[in-house]
Amino acid sequence: MWSSPKNCWALTHLRHPMTLLLVMLHTGTMFAVIVYFWRQWRDAYFQSIRVFKAFAVELLVATAITGVVGESIAKLVELTVLRDSTQAEIEMLFSRLDFIAPALAASGLLILLAGIFERRKSMPQSPSAMPDLTMKRASAIGLVQGFCLPFRGFSRSGATISTGMLLGVAKSRAEAFSFALAVILTPPVVFHEVTRLIQAEHDHNNPDLTSVAYISLLGALIAFAAGLLALKWLSRWLENGRWYLFGIYCLVAAVTVRFLHQLGY
């Protein structure tokens, strides 16, 4: 059904305003993350040049691994699952419930496993007494993040924080590193979307995006406010030992999405 002329036409003509909106939503959530975590990052990683350099290298290595893994999976999907589609792109999977459901389930199981692991620790430990991030742990987190990017429903933050927790990293440090990765990852994503937008406008001679510019700006502001609230909610669950509830939520969502797919949506 994804190769039908009607769907291809819709994808082409909806891409321009939706791409601009997507760029602004990414930007809004990125600034929400920066505002929310700035003080924690400053206190933890800006103490000295040595600490900052080690943190920056871990971020860059993890992001590079994410890029390689994510791009490889995207190309594999385009060459296999979407091989019969005209102008196949990984974004075509974002509305396919048959792929979203298992992605939600995988994310939920990983989060649930990390939550159970964290609750079963016999002795609560302070962050300073727990293993810190190392290049190996950062690389593993970057690897998992790479699996999240091509599939909608595979929670990036949930999976990366859970991976850190399963590796023994303190919850607060795993969370800070996960969202630092999000900030590093967002500019390339925004650049990619802007490039696609410019190319699409050039190809289809639709230079006027004024009609959606104000909506996109409003979307960025809403994304910023919603991002702050979501971060506060997620951090509270994490800090209070209720991380496993996020996993249960993802599993329930997976069952619901699968049910909707069976109904023909």
PDB file of C-alpha atoms in Angstrom:
ATOM      1  CA  MET A   1       0.000   0.000   0.000  1.00  0.00           C
ATOM      2  CA  TRP A   2       2.986   2.303   0.553  1.00  0.00           C
ATOM      3  CA  SER A   3       3.898   2.352  -3.120  1.00  0.00           C
ATOM      4  CA  SER A   4       0.487   3.530  -4.355  1.00  0.00           C
ATOM      5  CA  PRO A   5       0.491   6.818  -6.326  1.00  0.00           C
ATOM      6  CA  LYS A   6      -1.994   8.338  -3.897  1.00  0.00           C
ATOM      7  CA  ASN A   7       0.231   7.720  -0.873  1.00  0.00           C
ATOM      8  CA  CYS A   8       3.371   8.897  -2.683  1.00  0.00           C
ATOM      9  CA  TRP A   9       1.578  12.074  -3.767  1.00  0.00           C
ATOM     10  CA  ALA A  10       0.416  12.709  -0.207  1.00  0.00           C
ATOM     11  CA  LEU A  11       3.903  12.120   1.194  1.00  0.00           C
ATOM     12  CA  THR A  12       5.437  14.546  -1.306  1.00  0.00           C
ATOM     13  CA  HIS A  13       2.941  17.331  -0.808  1.00  0.00           C
ATOM     14  CA  LEU A  14       2.689  17.067   2.947  1.00  0.00           C
ATOM     15  CA  ARG A  15       6.447  16.945   3.487  1.00  0.00           C
ATOM     16  CA  HIS A  16       7.091  20.688   3.201  1.00  0.00           C
ATOM     17  CA  PRO A  17       4.974  22.065   6.099  1.00  0.00           C
ATOM     18  CA  MET A  18       5.418  18.931   8.173  1.00  0.00           C
ATOM     19  CA  THR A  19       9.203  19.106   7.815  1.00  0.00           C
ATOM     20  CA  LEU A  20       9.259  22.701   9.049  1.00  0.00           C
ATOM     21  CA  LEU A  21       7.032  21.763  11.984  1.00  0.00           C
ATOM     22  CA  LEU A  22       9.249  18.770  12.791  1.00  0.00           C
ATOM     23  CA  VAL A  23      12.343  20.990  12.801  1.00  0.00           C
ATOM     24  CA  MET A  24      10.721  23.443  15.205  1.00  0.00           C
ATOM     25  CA  LEU A  25       9.482  20.678  17.503  1.00  0.00           C
ATOM     26  CA  HIS A  26      12.999  19.211  17.671  1.00  0.00           C
ATOM     27  CA  THR A  27      14.384  22.658  18.456  1.00  0.00           C
ATOM     28  CA  GLY A  28      11.836  23.325  21.188  1.00  0.00           C
ATOM     29  CA  THR A  29      12.467  20.044  22.972  1.00  0.00           C
ATOM     30  CA  MET A  30      16.249  20.491  22.664  1.00  0.00           C
ATOM     31  CA  PHE A  31      16.092  23.819  24.495  1.00  0.00           C
ATOM     32  CA  ALA A  32      13.836  22.257  27.142  1.00  0.00           C
ATOM     33  CA  VAL A  33      16.497  19.610  27.784  1.00  0.00           C
ATOM     34  CA  ILE A  34      19.255  22.231  27.985  1.00  0.00           C
ATOM     35  CA  VAL A  35      17.294  24.359  30.462  1.00  0.00           C
ATOM     36  CA  TYR A  36      16.322  21.380  32.611  1.00  0.00           C
ATOM     37  CA  PHE A  37      19.745  19.730  32.808  1.00  0.00           C
ATOM     38  CA  TRP A  38      22.094  22.713  32.554  1.00  0.00           C
ATOM     39  CA  ARG A  39      22.771  23.030  36.267  1.00  0.00           C
ATOM     40  CA  GLN A  40      23.349  19.285  36.673  1.00  0.00           C
ATOM     41  CA  TRP A  41      25.723  19.183  33.682  1.00  0.00           C
ATOM     42  CA  ARG A  42      27.593  22.231  34.950  1.00  0.00           C
ATOM     43  CA  ASP A  43      28.095  20.792  38.419  1.00  0.00           C
ATOM     44  CA  ALA A  44      29.073  17.322  37.177  1.00  0.00           C
ATOM     45  CA  TYR A  45      31.097  17.935  34.030  1.00  0.00           C
ATOM     46  CA  PHE A  46      32.368  21.506  34.042  1.00  0.00           C
ATOM     47  CA  GLN A  47      34.496  21.123  37.158  1.00  0.00           C
ATOM     48  CA  SER A  48      37.724  20.878  35.211  1.00  0.00           C
ATOM     49  CA  ILE A  49      39.026  20.633  31.671  1.00  0.00           C
ATOM     50  CA  ARG A  50      39.926  16.967  32.252  1.00  0.00           C
ATOM     51  CA  VAL A  51      36.411  16.005  33.363  1.00  0.00           C
ATOM     52  CA  PHE A  52      34.788  17.962  30.548  1.00  0.00           C
ATOM     53  CA  LYS A  53      37.121  16.482  27.937  1.00  0.00           C
ATOM     54  CA  ALA A  54      36.393  12.914  29.068  1.00  0.00           C
ATOM     55  CA  PHE A  55      32.649  13.613  29.019  1.00  0.00           C
ATOM     56  CA  ALA A  56      32.831  15.210  25.557  1.00  0.00           C
ATOM     57  CA  VAL A  57      34.777  12.280  24.108  1.00  0.00           C
ATOM     58  CA  GLU A  58      32.261   9.792  25.522  1.00  0.00           C
ATOM     59  CA  LEU A  59      29.413  11.805  23.995  1.00  0.00           C
ATOM     60  CA  LEU A  60      31.082  11.992  20.588  1.00  0.00           C
ATOM     61  CA  VAL A  61      31.964   8.285  20.509  1.00  0.00           C
ATOM     62  CA  ALA A  62      28.450   7.265  21.587  1.00  0.00           C
ATOM     63  CA  THR A  63      26.915   9.588  18.975  1.00  0.00           C
ATOM     64  CA  ALA A  64      29.189   8.240  16.229  1.00  0.00           C
ATOM     65  CA  ILE A  65      28.141   4.672  17.084  1.00  0.00           C
ATOM     66  CA  THR A  66      24.504   5.776  17.070  1.00  0.00           C
ATOM     67  CA  GLY A  67      24.928   7.271  13.617  1.00  0.00           C
ATOM     68  CA  VAL A  68      26.549   4.170  12.152  1.00  0.00           C
ATOM     69  CA  VAL A  69      24.020   1.767  13.668  1.00  0.00           C
ATOM     70  CA  GLY A  70      20.973   3.932  12.970  1.00  0.00           C
ATOM     71  CA  GLU A  71      21.937   4.665   9.366  1.00  0.00           C
ATOM     72  CA  SER A  72      22.775   1.001   8.714  1.00  0.00           C
ATOM     73  CA  ILE A  73      19.392  -0.142  10.026  1.00  0.00           C
ATOM     74  CA  ALA A  74      17.600   2.558   8.026  1.00  0.00           C
ATOM     75  CA  LYS A  75      19.305   1.518   4.796  1.00  0.00           C
ATOM     76  CA  LEU A  76      18.603  -2.161   5.508  1.00  0.00           C
ATOM     77  CA  VAL A  77      14.903  -1.442   6.067  1.00  0.00           C
ATOM     78  CA  GLU A  78      14.695   0.649   2.900  1.00  0.00           C
ATOM     79  CA  LEU A  79      16.311  -2.159   0.878  1.00  0.00           C
ATOM     80  CA  THR A  80      14.134  -4.930   2.336  1.00  0.00           C
ATOM     81  CA  VAL A  81      10.824  -3.927   3.913  1.00  0.00           C
ATOM     82  CA  LEU A  82      10.381  -0.864   1.666  1.00  0.00           C
ATOM     83  CA  ARG A  83      12.050  -2.230  -1.452  1.00  0.00           C
ATOM     84  CA  ASP A  84       8.803  -2.080  -3.484  1.00  0.00           C
ATOM     85  CA  SER A  85       8.027   1.513  -2.484  1.00  0.00           C
ATOM     86  CA  THR A  86       8.664   4.492  -4.718  1.00  0.00           C
ATOM     87  CA  GLN A  87      11.267   6.815  -3.157  1.00  0.00           C
ATOM     88  CA  ALA A  88      11.495   4.583  -0.103  1.00  0.00           C
ATOM     89  CA  GLU A  89      12.491   6.389   3.086  1.00  0.00           C
ATOM     90  CA  ILE A  90      12.657   5.143   6.674  1.00  0.00           C
ATOM     91  CA  GLU A  91      10.088   7.784   7.705  1.00  0.00           C
ATOM     92  CA  MET A  92       7.474   5.739   5.839  1.00  0.00           C
ATOM     93  CA  LEU A  93       7.533   3.301   8.775  1.00  0.00           C
ATOM     94  CA  PHE A  94       6.544   6.015  11.242  1.00  0.00           C
ATOM     95  CA  SER A  95       2.830   5.514  10.598  1.00  0.00           C
ATOM     96  CA  ARG A  96       2.932   1.704  10.354  1.00  0.00           C
ATOM     97  CA  LEU A  97       1.361   0.297  13.483  1.00  0.00           C
ATOM     98  CA  ASP A  98       2.752  -3.178  12.760  1.00  0.00           C
ATOM     99  CA  PHE A  99       6.241  -1.764  13.364  1.00  0.00           C
ATOM    100  CA  ILE A 100       5.355   0.672  16.151  1.00  0.00           C
ATOM    101  CA  ALA A 101       3.818  -2.057  18.357  1.00  0.00           C
ATOM    102  CA  PRO A 102       6.929  -4.297  18.572  1.00  0.00           C
ATOM    103  CA  ALA A 103       9.143  -1.219  19.035  1.00  0.00           C
ATOM    104  CA  LEU A 104       7.019  -0.156  21.997  1.00  0.00           C
ATOM    105  CA  ALA A 105       7.142  -3.701  23.373  1.00  0.00           C
ATOM    106  CA  ALA A 106      10.941  -3.897  23.074  1.00  0.00           C
ATOM    107  CA  SER A 107      11.316  -0.532  24.769  1.00  0.00           C
ATOM    108  CA  GLY A 108       8.896  -1.510  27.521  1.00  0.00           C
ATOM    109  CA  LEU A 109      10.683  -4.779  28.246  1.00  0.00           C
ATOM    110  CA  LEU A 110      14.073  -3.052  28.480  1.00  0.00           C
ATOM    111  CA  ILE A 111      12.715  -0.350  30.796  1.00  0.00           C
ATOM    112  CA  LEU A 112      10.860  -2.901  32.918  1.00  0.00           C
ATOM    113  CA  LEU A 113      14.000  -5.035  33.209  1.00  0.00           C
ATOM    114  CA  ALA A 114      16.050  -2.011  34.324  1.00  0.00           C
ATOM    115  CA  GLY A 115      13.363  -0.982  36.807  1.00  0.00           C
ATOM    116  CA  ILE A 116      13.208  -4.462  38.347  1.00  0.00           C
ATOM    117  CA  PHE A 117      17.008  -4.628  38.451  1.00  0.00           C
ATOM    118  CA  GLU A 118      17.139  -1.279  40.235  1.00  0.00           C
ATOM    119  CA  ARG A 119      14.439  -2.207  42.770  1.00  0.00           C
ATOM    120  CA  ARG A 120      16.118  -5.517  43.635  1.00  0.00           C
ATOM    121  CA  LYS A 121      19.399  -3.941  44.700  1.00  0.00           C
ATOM    122  CA  SER A 122      19.959  -4.960  48.276  1.00  0.00           C
ATOM    123  CA  MET A 123      21.735  -1.770  49.343  1.00  0.00           C
ATOM    124  CA  PRO A 124      20.942   1.660  47.903  1.00  0.00           C
ATOM    125  CA  GLN A 125      24.116   3.396  46.804  1.00  0.00           C
ATOM    126  CA  SER A 126      24.954   7.018  46.274  1.00  0.00           C
ATOM    127  CA  PRO A 127      26.012   8.041  42.752  1.00  0.00           C
ATOM    128  CA  SER A 128      29.595   8.577  43.920  1.00  0.00           C
ATOM    129  CA  ALA A 129      29.805   4.950  45.110  1.00  0.00           C
ATOM    130  CA  MET A 130      28.566   3.457  41.843  1.00  0.00           C
ATOM    131  CA  PRO A 131      30.499   2.749  38.638  1.00  0.00           C
ATOM    132  CA  ASP A 132      30.859   5.898  36.549  1.00  0.00           C
ATOM    133  CA  LEU A 133      30.530   6.146  32.815  1.00  0.00           C
ATOM    134  CA  THR A 134      33.406   4.651  30.895  1.00  0.00           C
ATOM    135  CA  MET A 135      34.033   4.495  27.183  1.00  0.00           C
ATOM    136  CA  LYS A 136      32.624   0.945  27.096  1.00  0.00           C
ATOM    137  CA  ARG A 137      29.436   1.949  28.896  1.00  0.00           C
ATOM    138  CA  ALA A 138      29.023   5.077  26.778  1.00  0.00           C
ATOM    139  CA  SER A 139      29.535   2.997  23.626  1.00  0.00           C
ATOM    140  CA  ALA A 140      26.898   0.482  24.724  1.00  0.00           C
ATOM    141  CA  ILE A 141      24.430   3.318  25.354  1.00  0.00           C
ATOM    142  CA  GLY A 142      25.220   4.779  21.923  1.00  0.00           C
ATOM    143  CA  LEU A 143      24.673   1.363  20.344  1.00  0.00           C
ATOM    144  CA  VAL A 144      21.233   1.002  21.911  1.00  0.00           C
ATOM    145  CA  GLN A 145      20.350   4.541  20.871  1.00  0.00           C
ATOM    146  CA  GLY A 146      21.180   3.591  17.291  1.00  0.00           C
ATOM    147  CA  PHE A 147      18.465   0.901  17.372  1.00  0.00           C
ATOM    148  CA  CYS A 148      15.934   3.444  18.652  1.00  0.00           C
ATOM    149  CA  LEU A 149      16.257   6.082  15.934  1.00  0.00           C
ATOM    150  CA  PRO A 150      14.738   4.283  12.919  1.00  0.00           C
ATOM    151  CA  PHE A 151      11.682   2.988  14.780  1.00  0.00           C
ATOM    152  CA  ARG A 152       8.939   5.145  16.216  1.00  0.00           C
ATOM    153  CA  GLY A 153       7.831   3.741  19.562  1.00  0.00           C
ATOM    154  CA  PHE A 154      11.305   2.636  20.635  1.00  0.00           C
ATOM    155  CA  SER A 155      11.800   5.243  23.367  1.00  0.00           C
ATOM    156  CA  ARG A 156      15.267   6.756  22.980  1.00  0.00           C
ATOM    157  CA  SER A 157      15.439   8.181  26.497  1.00  0.00           C
ATOM    158  CA  GLY A 158      13.861   5.123  28.087  1.00  0.00           C
ATOM    159  CA  ALA A 159      16.201   2.706  26.333  1.00  0.00           C
ATOM    160  CA  THR A 160      19.410   4.669  26.917  1.00  0.00           C
ATOM    161  CA  ILE A 161      18.699   5.405  30.582  1.00  0.00           C
ATOM    162  CA  SER A 162      17.745   1.763  31.145  1.00  0.00           C
ATOM    163  CA  THR A 163      20.932   0.568  29.455  1.00  0.00           C
ATOM    164  CA  GLY A 164      22.993   2.771  31.749  1.00  0.00           C
ATOM    165  CA  MET A 165      21.162   1.457  34.793  1.00  0.00           C
ATOM    166  CA  LEU A 166      21.679  -2.162  33.728  1.00  0.00           C
ATOM    167  CA  LEU A 167      25.391  -1.420  33.349  1.00  0.00           C
ATOM    168  CA  GLY A 168      25.464  -0.215  36.952  1.00  0.00           C
ATOM    169  CA  VAL A 169      25.603   3.521  36.305  1.00  0.00           C
ATOM    170  CA  ALA A 170      23.756   5.681  38.838  1.00  0.00           C
ATOM    171  CA  LYS A 171      20.260   6.682  37.710  1.00  0.00           C
ATOM    172  CA  SER A 172      21.004  10.399  37.774  1.00  0.00           C
ATOM    173  CA  ARG A 173      24.176   9.985  35.727  1.00  0.00           C
ATOM    174  CA  ALA A 174      22.488   7.696  33.214  1.00  0.00           C
ATOM    175  CA  GLU A 175      19.706  10.242  32.818  1.00  0.00           C
ATOM    176  CA  ALA A 176      22.095  13.191  32.427  1.00  0.00           C
ATOM    177  CA  PHE A 177      24.161  11.345  29.823  1.00  0.00           C
ATOM    178  CA  SER A 178      21.063  10.194  27.919  1.00  0.00           C
ATOM    179  CA  PHE A 179      19.751  13.714  27.510  1.00  0.00           C
ATOM    180  CA  ALA A 180      23.175  15.131  26.747  1.00  0.00           C
ATOM    181  CA  LEU A 181      23.189  12.648  23.865  1.00  0.00           C
ATOM    182  CA  ALA A 182      19.804  14.037  22.791  1.00  0.00           C
ATOM    183  CA  VAL A 183      21.214  17.559  22.642  1.00  0.00           C
ATOM    184  CA  ILE A 184      24.208  16.381  20.598  1.00  0.00           C
ATOM    185  CA  LEU A 185      21.951  14.392  18.277  1.00  0.00           C
ATOM    186  CA  THR A 186      19.337  17.090  17.652  1.00  0.00           C
ATOM    187  CA  PRO A 187      21.372  19.580  15.520  1.00  0.00           C
ATOM    188  CA  PRO A 188      22.287  16.923  12.894  1.00  0.00           C
ATOM    189  CA  VAL A 189      18.633  15.812  12.780  1.00  0.00           C
ATOM    190  CA  VAL A 190      17.485  19.419  12.382  1.00  0.00           C
ATOM    191  CA  PHE A 191      20.120  20.015   9.686  1.00  0.00           C
ATOM    192  CA  HIS A 192      18.957  16.891   7.850  1.00  0.00           C
ATOM    193  CA  GLU A 193      15.329  18.015   7.937  1.00  0.00           C
ATOM    194  CA  VAL A 194      16.191  21.568   6.854  1.00  0.00           C
ATOM    195  CA  THR A 195      18.217  20.194   3.939  1.00  0.00           C
ATOM    196  CA  ARG A 196      15.276  18.060   2.870  1.00  0.00           C
ATOM    197  CA  LEU A 197      12.965  21.051   3.188  1.00  0.00           C
ATOM    198  CA  ILE A 198      15.176  23.269   1.023  1.00  0.00           C
ATOM    199  CA  GLN A 199      15.547  20.537  -1.600  1.00  0.00           C
ATOM    200  CA  ALA A 200      11.805  19.868  -1.661  1.00  0.00           C
ATOM    201  CA  GLU A 201      11.030  23.572  -2.046  1.00  0.00           C
ATOM    202  CA  HIS A 202      13.544  23.822  -4.887  1.00  0.00           C
ATOM    203  CA  ASP A 203      12.164  20.744  -6.663  1.00  0.00           C
ATOM    204  CA  HIS A 204       8.500  21.662  -6.370  1.00  0.00           C
ATOM    205  CA  ASN A 205       8.743  25.464  -6.592  1.00  0.00           C
ATOM    206  CA  ASN A 206       6.856  26.094  -3.368  1.00  0.00           C
ATOM    207  CA  PRO A 207       8.843  28.931  -1.794  1.00  0.00           C
ATOM    208  CA  ASP A 208       6.063  30.269   0.447  1.00  0.00           C
ATOM    209  CA  LEU A 209       6.083  28.648   3.889  1.00  0.00           C
ATOM    210  CA  THR A 210       4.752  31.712   5.680  1.00  0.00           C
ATOM    211  CA  SER A 211       1.402  30.048   6.223  1.00  0.00           C
ATOM    212  CA  VAL A 212       2.946  27.361   8.411  1.00  0.00           C
ATOM    213  CA  ALA A 213       5.784  29.411   9.948  1.00  0.00           C
ATOM    214  CA  TYR A 214       3.643  30.798  12.772  1.00  0.00           C
ATOM    215  CA  ILE A 215       2.134  27.388  13.508  1.00  0.00           C
ATOM    216  CA  SER A 216       5.626  25.890  13.587  1.00  0.00           C
ATOM    217  CA  LEU A 217       6.850  28.586  15.981  1.00  0.00           C
ATOM    218  CA  LEU A 218       3.868  27.935  18.240  1.00  0.00           C
ATOM    219  CA  GLY A 219       4.677  24.243  18.031  1.00  0.00           C
ATOM    220  CA  ALA A 220       8.243  24.937  19.197  1.00  0.00           C
ATOM    221  CA  LEU A 221       6.971  26.880  22.218  1.00  0.00           C
ATOM    222  CA  ILE A 222       4.503  24.140  23.105  1.00  0.00           C
ATOM    223  CA  ALA A 223       7.220  21.511  22.654  1.00  0.00           C
ATOM    224  CA  PHE A 224       9.476  23.487  25.002  1.00  0.00           C
ATOM    225  CA  ALA A 225       6.819  23.705  27.724  1.00  0.00           C
ATOM    226  CA  ALA A 226       5.690  20.096  27.266  1.00  0.00           C
ATOM    227  CA  GLY A 227       9.320  18.953  27.278  1.00  0.00           C
ATOM    228  CA  LEU A 228       9.967  20.588  30.647  1.00  0.00           C
ATOM    229  CA  LEU A 229       6.878  18.956  32.147  1.00  0.00           C
ATOM    230  CA  ALA A 230       7.725  15.555  30.673  1.00  0.00           C
ATOM    231  CA  LEU A 231      11.312  15.747  31.953  1.00  0.00           C
ATOM    232  CA  LYS A 232      10.102  16.605  35.442  1.00  0.00           C
ATOM    233  CA  TRP A 233       7.634  13.699  35.362  1.00  0.00           C
ATOM    234  CA  LEU A 234      10.210  11.235  34.028  1.00  0.00           C
ATOM    235  CA  SER A 235      12.864  12.329  36.545  1.00  0.00           C
ATOM    236  CA  ARG A 236      10.429  11.957  39.418  1.00  0.00           C
ATOM    237  CA  TRP A 237       9.577   8.396  38.412  1.00  0.00           C
ATOM    238  CA  LEU A 238      13.256   7.622  38.031  1.00  0.00           C
ATOM    239  CA  GLU A 239      14.309   9.128  41.364  1.00  0.00           C
ATOM    240  CA  ASN A 240      11.423   7.564  43.316  1.00  0.00           C
ATOM    241  CA  GLY A 241      12.092   4.002  42.121  1.00  0.00           C
ATOM    242  CA  ARG A 242       9.066   3.880  39.830  1.00  0.00           C
ATOM    243  CA  TRP A 243      10.959   3.555  36.567  1.00  0.00           C
ATOM    244  CA  TYR A 244       9.371   0.152  35.929  1.00  0.00           C
ATOM    245  CA  LEU A 245       5.975   1.887  35.574  1.00  0.00           C
ATOM    246  CA  PHE A 246       7.250   3.535  32.402  1.00  0.00           C
ATOM    247  CA  GLY A 247       7.973   0.058  31.058  1.00  0.00           C
ATOM    248  CA  ILE A 248       4.468  -1.134  31.925  1.00  0.00           C
ATOM    249  CA  TYR A 249       3.053   1.929  30.177  1.00  0.00           C
ATOM    250  CA  CYS A 250       5.020   1.084  27.000  1.00  0.00           C
ATOM    251  CA  LEU A 251       3.828  -2.539  27.080  1.00  0.00           C
ATOM    252  CA  VAL A 252       0.198  -1.458  27.472  1.00  0.00           C
ATOM    253  CA  ALA A 253       0.687   0.984  24.593  1.00  0.00           C
ATOM    254  CA  ALA A 254       2.194  -1.826  22.482  1.00  0.00           C
ATOM    255  CA  VAL A 255      -0.857  -4.049  23.066  1.00  0.00           C
ATOM    256  CA  THR A 256      -3.185  -1.147  22.240  1.00  0.00           C
ATOM    257  CA  VAL A 257      -1.339  -0.292  19.026  1.00  0.00           C
ATOM    258  CA  ARG A 258      -1.321  -3.944  17.980  1.00  0.00           C
ATOM    259  CA  PHE A 259      -5.070  -4.130  18.586  1.00  0.00           C
ATOM    260  CA  LEU A 260      -5.638  -1.010  16.473  1.00  0.00           C
ATOM    261  CA  HIS A 261      -3.535  -2.527  13.695  1.00  0.00           C
ATOM    262  CA  GLN A 262      -5.667  -5.684  13.736  1.00  0.00           C
ATOM    263  CA  LEU A 263      -8.748  -3.469  13.391  1.00  0.00           C
ATOM    264  CA  GLY A 264      -7.318  -2.118  10.161  1.00  0.00           C
ATOM    265  CA  TYR A 265      -5.811   1.199  11.237  1.00  0.00           C
TER     266      TYR A 265
END
